[in-house]
Coordinates of C-alpha atoms and ligand atoms in Angstrom, one line a residue:
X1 CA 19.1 -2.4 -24.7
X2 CA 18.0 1.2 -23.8
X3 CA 14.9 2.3 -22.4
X4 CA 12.8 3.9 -24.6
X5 CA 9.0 4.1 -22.8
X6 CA 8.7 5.1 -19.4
X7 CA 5.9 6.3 -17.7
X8 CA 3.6 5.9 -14.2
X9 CA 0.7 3.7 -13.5
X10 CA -1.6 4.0 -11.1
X11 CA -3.1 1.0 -8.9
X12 CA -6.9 2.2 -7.9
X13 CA -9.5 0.4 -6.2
X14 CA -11.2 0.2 -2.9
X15 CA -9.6 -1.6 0.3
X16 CA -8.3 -4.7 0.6
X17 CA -8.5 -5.6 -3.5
X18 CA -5.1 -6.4 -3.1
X19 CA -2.8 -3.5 -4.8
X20 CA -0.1 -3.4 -2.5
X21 CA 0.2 -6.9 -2.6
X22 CA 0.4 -6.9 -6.7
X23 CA 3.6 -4.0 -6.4
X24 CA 4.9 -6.4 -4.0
X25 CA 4.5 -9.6 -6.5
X26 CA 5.8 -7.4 -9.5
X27 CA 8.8 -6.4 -7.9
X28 CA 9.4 -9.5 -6.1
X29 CA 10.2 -7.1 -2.8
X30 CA 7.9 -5.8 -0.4
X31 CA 7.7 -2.4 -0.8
X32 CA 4.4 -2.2 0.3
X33 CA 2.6 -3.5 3.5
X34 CA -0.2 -5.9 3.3
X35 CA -2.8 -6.9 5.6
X36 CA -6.3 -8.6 5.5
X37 CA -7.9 -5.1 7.4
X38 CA -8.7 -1.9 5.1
X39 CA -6.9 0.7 5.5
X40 CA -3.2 -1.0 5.7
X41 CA -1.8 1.5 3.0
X42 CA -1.6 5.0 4.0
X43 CA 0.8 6.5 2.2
X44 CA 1.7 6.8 -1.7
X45 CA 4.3 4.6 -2.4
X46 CA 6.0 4.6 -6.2
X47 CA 7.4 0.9 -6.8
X48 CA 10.2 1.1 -9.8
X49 CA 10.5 -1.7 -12.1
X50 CA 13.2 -1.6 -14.5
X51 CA 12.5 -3.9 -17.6
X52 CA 15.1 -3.9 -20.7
X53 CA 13.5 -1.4 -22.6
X54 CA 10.7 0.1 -20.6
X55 CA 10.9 1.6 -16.6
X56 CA 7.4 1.3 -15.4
X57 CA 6.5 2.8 -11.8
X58 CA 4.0 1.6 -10.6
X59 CA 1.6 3.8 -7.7
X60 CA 0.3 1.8 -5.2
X61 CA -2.6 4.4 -3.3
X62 CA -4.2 4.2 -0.1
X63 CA -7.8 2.9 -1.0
X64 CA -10.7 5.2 -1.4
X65 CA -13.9 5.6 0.6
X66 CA -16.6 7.6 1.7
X67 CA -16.3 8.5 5.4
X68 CA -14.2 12.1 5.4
X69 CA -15.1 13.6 8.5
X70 CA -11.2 12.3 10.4
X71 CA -8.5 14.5 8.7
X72 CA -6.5 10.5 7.8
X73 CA -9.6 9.7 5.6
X74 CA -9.2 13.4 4.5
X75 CA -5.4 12.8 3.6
X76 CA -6.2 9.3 2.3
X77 CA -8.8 10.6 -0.4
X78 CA -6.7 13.3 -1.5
X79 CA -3.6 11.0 -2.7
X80 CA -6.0 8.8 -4.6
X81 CA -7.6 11.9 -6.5
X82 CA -4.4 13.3 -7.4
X83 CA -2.8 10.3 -8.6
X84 CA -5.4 9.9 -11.4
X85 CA -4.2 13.1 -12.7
X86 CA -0.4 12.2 -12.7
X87 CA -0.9 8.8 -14.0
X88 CA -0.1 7.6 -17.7
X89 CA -1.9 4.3 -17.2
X90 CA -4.3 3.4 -14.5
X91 CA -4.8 0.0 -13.1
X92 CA -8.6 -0.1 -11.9
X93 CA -8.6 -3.1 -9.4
X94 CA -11.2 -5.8 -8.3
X95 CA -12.2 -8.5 -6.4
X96 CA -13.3 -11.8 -8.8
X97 CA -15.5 -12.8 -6.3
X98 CA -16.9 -9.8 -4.0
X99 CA -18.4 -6.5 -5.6
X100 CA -18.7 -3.6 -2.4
X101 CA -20.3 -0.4 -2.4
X102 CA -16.8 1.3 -2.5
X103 CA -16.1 -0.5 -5.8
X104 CA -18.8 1.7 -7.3
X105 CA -17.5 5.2 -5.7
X106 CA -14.0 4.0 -7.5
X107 CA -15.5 3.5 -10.8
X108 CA -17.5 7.0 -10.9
X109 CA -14.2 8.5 -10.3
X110 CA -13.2 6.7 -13.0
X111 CA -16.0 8.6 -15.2
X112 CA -13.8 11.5 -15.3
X113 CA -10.3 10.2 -16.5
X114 CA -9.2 10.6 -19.7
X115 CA -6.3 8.1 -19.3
X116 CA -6.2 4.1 -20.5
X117 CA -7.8 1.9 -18.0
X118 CA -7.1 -1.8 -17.6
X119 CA -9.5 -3.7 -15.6
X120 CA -7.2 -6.0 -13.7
X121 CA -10.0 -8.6 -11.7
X122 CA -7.7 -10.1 -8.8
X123 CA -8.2 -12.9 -6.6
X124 CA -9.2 -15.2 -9.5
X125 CA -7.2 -18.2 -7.5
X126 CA -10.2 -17.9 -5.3
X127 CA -12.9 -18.5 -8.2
X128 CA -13.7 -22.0 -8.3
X129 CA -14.4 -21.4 -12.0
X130 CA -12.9 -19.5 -13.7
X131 CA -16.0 -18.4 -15.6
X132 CA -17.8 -16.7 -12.6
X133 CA -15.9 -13.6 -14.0
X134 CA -18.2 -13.3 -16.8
X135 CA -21.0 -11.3 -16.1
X136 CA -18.9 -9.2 -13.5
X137 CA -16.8 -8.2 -17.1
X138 CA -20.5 -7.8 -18.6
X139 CA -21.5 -5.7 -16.4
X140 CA -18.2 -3.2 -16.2
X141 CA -17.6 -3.1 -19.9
X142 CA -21.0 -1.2 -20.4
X143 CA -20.2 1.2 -17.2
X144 CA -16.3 2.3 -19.0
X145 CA -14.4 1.5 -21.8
X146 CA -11.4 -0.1 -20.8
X147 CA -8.2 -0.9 -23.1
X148 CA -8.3 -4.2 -22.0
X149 CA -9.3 -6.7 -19.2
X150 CA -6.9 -8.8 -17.1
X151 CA -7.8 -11.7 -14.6
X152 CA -5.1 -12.0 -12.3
X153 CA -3.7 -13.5 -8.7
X154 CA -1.6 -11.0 -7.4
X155 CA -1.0 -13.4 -4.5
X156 CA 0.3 -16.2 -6.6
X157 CA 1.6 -14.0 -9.6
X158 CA -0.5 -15.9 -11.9
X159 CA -0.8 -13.9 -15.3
X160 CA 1.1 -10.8 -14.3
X161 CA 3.5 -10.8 -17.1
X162 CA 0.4 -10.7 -19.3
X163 CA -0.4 -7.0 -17.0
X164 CA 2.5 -6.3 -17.5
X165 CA 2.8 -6.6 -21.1
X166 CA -0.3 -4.8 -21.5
X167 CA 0.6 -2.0 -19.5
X168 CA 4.2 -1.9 -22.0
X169 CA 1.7 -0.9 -25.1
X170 CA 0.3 1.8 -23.2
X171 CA 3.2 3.4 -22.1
X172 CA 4.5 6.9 -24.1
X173 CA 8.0 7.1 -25.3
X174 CA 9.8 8.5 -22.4
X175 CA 13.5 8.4 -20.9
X176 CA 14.8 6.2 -17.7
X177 CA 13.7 8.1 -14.8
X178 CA 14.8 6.6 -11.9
X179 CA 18.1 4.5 -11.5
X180 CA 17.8 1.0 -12.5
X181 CA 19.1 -0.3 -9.0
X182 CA 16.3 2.1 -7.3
X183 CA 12.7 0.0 -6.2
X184 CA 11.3 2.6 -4.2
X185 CA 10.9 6.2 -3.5
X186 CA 10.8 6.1 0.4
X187 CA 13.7 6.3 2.3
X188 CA 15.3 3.5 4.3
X189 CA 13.4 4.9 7.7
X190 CA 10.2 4.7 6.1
X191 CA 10.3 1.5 5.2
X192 CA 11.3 0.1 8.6
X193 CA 8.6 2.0 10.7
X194 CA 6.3 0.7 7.9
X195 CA 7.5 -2.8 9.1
X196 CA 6.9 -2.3 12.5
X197 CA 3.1 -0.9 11.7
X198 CA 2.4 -4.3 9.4
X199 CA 3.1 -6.6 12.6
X200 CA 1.2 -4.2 14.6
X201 CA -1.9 -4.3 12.1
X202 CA -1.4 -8.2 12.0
X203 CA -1.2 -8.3 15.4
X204 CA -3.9 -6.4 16.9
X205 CA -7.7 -6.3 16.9
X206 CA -9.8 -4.3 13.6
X207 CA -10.0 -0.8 15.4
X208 CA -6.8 -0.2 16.6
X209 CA -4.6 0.1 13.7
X210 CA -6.1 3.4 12.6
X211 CA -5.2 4.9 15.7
X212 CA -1.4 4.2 15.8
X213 CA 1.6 5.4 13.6
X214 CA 4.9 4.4 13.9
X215 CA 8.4 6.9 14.1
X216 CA 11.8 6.0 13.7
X217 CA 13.6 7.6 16.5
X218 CA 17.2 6.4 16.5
X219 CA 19.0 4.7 13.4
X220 CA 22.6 3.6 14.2
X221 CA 23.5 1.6 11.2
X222 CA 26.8 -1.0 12.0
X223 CA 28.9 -3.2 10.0
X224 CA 27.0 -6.1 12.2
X225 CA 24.7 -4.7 14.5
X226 CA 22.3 -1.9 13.8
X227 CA 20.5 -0.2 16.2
X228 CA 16.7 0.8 15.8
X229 CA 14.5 2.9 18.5
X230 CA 11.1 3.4 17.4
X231 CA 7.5 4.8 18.7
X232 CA 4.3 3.4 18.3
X233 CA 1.8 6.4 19.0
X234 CA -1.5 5.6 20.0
X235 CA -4.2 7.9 20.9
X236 CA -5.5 6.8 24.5
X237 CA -4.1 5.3 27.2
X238 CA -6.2 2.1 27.0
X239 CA -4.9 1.5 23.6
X240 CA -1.4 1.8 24.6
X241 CA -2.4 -1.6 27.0
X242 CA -3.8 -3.1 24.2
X243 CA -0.6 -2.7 22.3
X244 CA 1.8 -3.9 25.1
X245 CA 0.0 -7.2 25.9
X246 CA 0.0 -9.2 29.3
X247 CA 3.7 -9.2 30.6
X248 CA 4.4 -7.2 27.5
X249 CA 4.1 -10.2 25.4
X250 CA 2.1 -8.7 22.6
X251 CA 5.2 -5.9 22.0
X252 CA 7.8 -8.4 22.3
X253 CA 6.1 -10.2 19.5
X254 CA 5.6 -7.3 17.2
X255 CA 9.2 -6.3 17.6
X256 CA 10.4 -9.6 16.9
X257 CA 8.5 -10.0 13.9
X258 CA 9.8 -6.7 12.9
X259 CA 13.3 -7.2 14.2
X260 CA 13.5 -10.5 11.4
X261 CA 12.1 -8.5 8.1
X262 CA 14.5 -6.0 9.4
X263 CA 17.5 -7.5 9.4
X264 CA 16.6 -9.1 5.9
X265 CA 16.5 -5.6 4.4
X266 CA 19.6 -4.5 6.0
X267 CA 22.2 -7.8 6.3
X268 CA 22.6 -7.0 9.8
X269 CA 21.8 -7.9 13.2
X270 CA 19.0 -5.7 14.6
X271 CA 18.9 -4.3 18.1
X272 CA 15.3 -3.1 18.3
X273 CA 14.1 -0.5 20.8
X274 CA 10.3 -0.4 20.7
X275 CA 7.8 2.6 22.7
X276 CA 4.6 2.6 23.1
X277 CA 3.1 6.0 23.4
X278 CA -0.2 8.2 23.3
X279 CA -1.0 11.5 21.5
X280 CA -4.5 12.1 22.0
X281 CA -6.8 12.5 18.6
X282 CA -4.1 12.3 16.3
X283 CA -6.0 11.0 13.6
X284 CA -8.4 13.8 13.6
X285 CA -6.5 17.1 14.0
X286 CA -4.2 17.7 10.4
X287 CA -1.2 19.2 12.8
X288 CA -0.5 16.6 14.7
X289 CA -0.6 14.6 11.3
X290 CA 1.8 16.7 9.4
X291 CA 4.2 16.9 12.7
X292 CA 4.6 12.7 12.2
X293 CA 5.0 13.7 8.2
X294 CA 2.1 12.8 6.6
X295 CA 2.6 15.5 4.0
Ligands
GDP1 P1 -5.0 -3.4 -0.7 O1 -5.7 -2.8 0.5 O2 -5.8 -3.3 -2.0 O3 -3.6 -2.9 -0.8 O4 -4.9 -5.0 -0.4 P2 -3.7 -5.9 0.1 O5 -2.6 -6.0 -0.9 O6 -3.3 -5.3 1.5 O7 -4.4 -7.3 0.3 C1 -5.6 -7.5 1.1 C2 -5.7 -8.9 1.4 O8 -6.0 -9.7 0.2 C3 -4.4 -9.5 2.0 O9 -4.8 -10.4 3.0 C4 -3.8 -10.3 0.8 O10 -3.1 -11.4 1.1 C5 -5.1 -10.7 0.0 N1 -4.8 -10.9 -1.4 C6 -4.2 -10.0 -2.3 N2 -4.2 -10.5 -3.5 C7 -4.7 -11.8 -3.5 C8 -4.9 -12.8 -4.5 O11 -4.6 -12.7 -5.6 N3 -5.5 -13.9 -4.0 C9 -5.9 -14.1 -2.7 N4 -6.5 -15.3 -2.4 N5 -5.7 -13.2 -1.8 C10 -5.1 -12.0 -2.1
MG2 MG1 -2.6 -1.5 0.2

């Protein structure tokens, strides 16, 4: 068969909703990194999924929130804005069982979009019954009109077909636009610093992961071995203790973790070289952000 919609849909909804875990379950590859803490996703990342007929690509966006006074919150809003604009179908996301503040700021964005909407309601594995989803539907049909409403669990990939499906209808006529063997649109690099930032996250206390950023320094790719040296920036000295661990045991860790999931994405053995150092403020001052290539 030949492809004869294509188009781009964007996931929206506040941190920790689980949209990056939903790309992941669609394309049955992690493409995205997860984590239980807001703020896991900081970049936009496109995940390409090549059906028979239709190419979808899918936008997963760093969630949106209030708080823009650090230049990363700054960054972080302005990806979410823009991808409502470039979007053929939006995915607005939400949490069955927990309704935040932030939810609300994502739906008056919403307001202003001229685009489909599906209200995809995540999490539903959670719900005891399956009916506590009712007046939460109630209460968002009256606040936008959406094409159509879809309970799903992105973490057990119960009725994502049916999204999927949905999203089909929606799409406009439109050409192949990436190559079918093509998931992603970040380069190799990206995705393994990205790695080593999802075991750091996992593996370190709520405050600290906004502070660090992770740079591929060396890549020496082998037929058996490749070699990786990387640096985890921090942005004070007692955070760069924090990441190292007594005896070091908290980096060994991390680059173990990252070491495996590396050498599942690449077939090879993985010789992993991991820094720790600091950059003071980095967060907050947009030079020292575009220098590590936050665009
Ligand atoms: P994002 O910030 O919206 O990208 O959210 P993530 O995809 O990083 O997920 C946030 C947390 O919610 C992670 O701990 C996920 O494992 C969890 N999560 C995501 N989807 C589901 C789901 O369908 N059911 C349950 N129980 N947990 C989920
Ligand atoms: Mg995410």
């Amino acid at each position: 068969m030949t492809i004869t919609k294509s188009g781009y849909v964007a996931i929206i909804g506040r941190p920790n909703v689980g949209k990056s875990t939903l790309l992941n379950s669609i394309l049955g590859k992690k493409v995205s990194i997860t984590s239980p803490k807001p703020q896991t996703t900081r970049w936009q990342i496109l995940g390409i999924k090549t059906l028979d007929d239709a190419q979808i690509i899918y936008i997963d966006t760093p969630g949106m929130h209030r708080e823009e006074q650090k230049a990363m919150n700054r960054y972080m809003n302005r990806i979410a804005n823009s991808v409502l604009e470039d979007a053929d179908v939006i995915l607005f996301m939400v949490d069955a069982a927990i309704w935040r503040h932030e939810d609300d700021l994502v739906l008056e964005k919403l307001q202003h979009s001229n685009k489909p909407i599906i209200l995809v309601i995540n999490k539903i594995d959670e719900l005891a019954d399956k009916a506590a989803i009712l007046p939460l539907i109630a209460k968002l049909k009256d606040k936008l009109n959406f094409t159509s409403i879809v309970p799903i669990s992105a973490l057990k990939s119960e009725n994502t077909d049916r999204l999927q499906s949905e999203i089909i209808q929606l799409l406009p006529e439109g050409p192949q636009l990436f190559p079918e063997e093509q998931i992603t649109d970040k380069p190799l690099r990206f995705q393994l610093a990205e790695m080593i930032r999802e075991k750091l996250i996992q593996a370190t206390e709520e405050e600290l992961p906004y502070a660090t950023t992770v740079e591929i320094e060396q890549f020496v790719p082998g037929e058996k071995l490749t070699e990786i040296s990387a640096i985890i920036w921090v942005e004070r000295a007692g955070q760069k203790i924090i990441v190292i661990g007594k005896g070091g045991l908290k980096l060994k860790k991390i680059g173990m973790q990252a070491r495996r999931e590396m050498e599942k994405l690449l077939g090879t053995k993985v010789f992993l070289r991991l820094w720790v150092k600091v950059k003071e403020r980095w967060t907050d001052d947009d030079k020292a952000l575009r220098g590590l290539g936050y665009e």
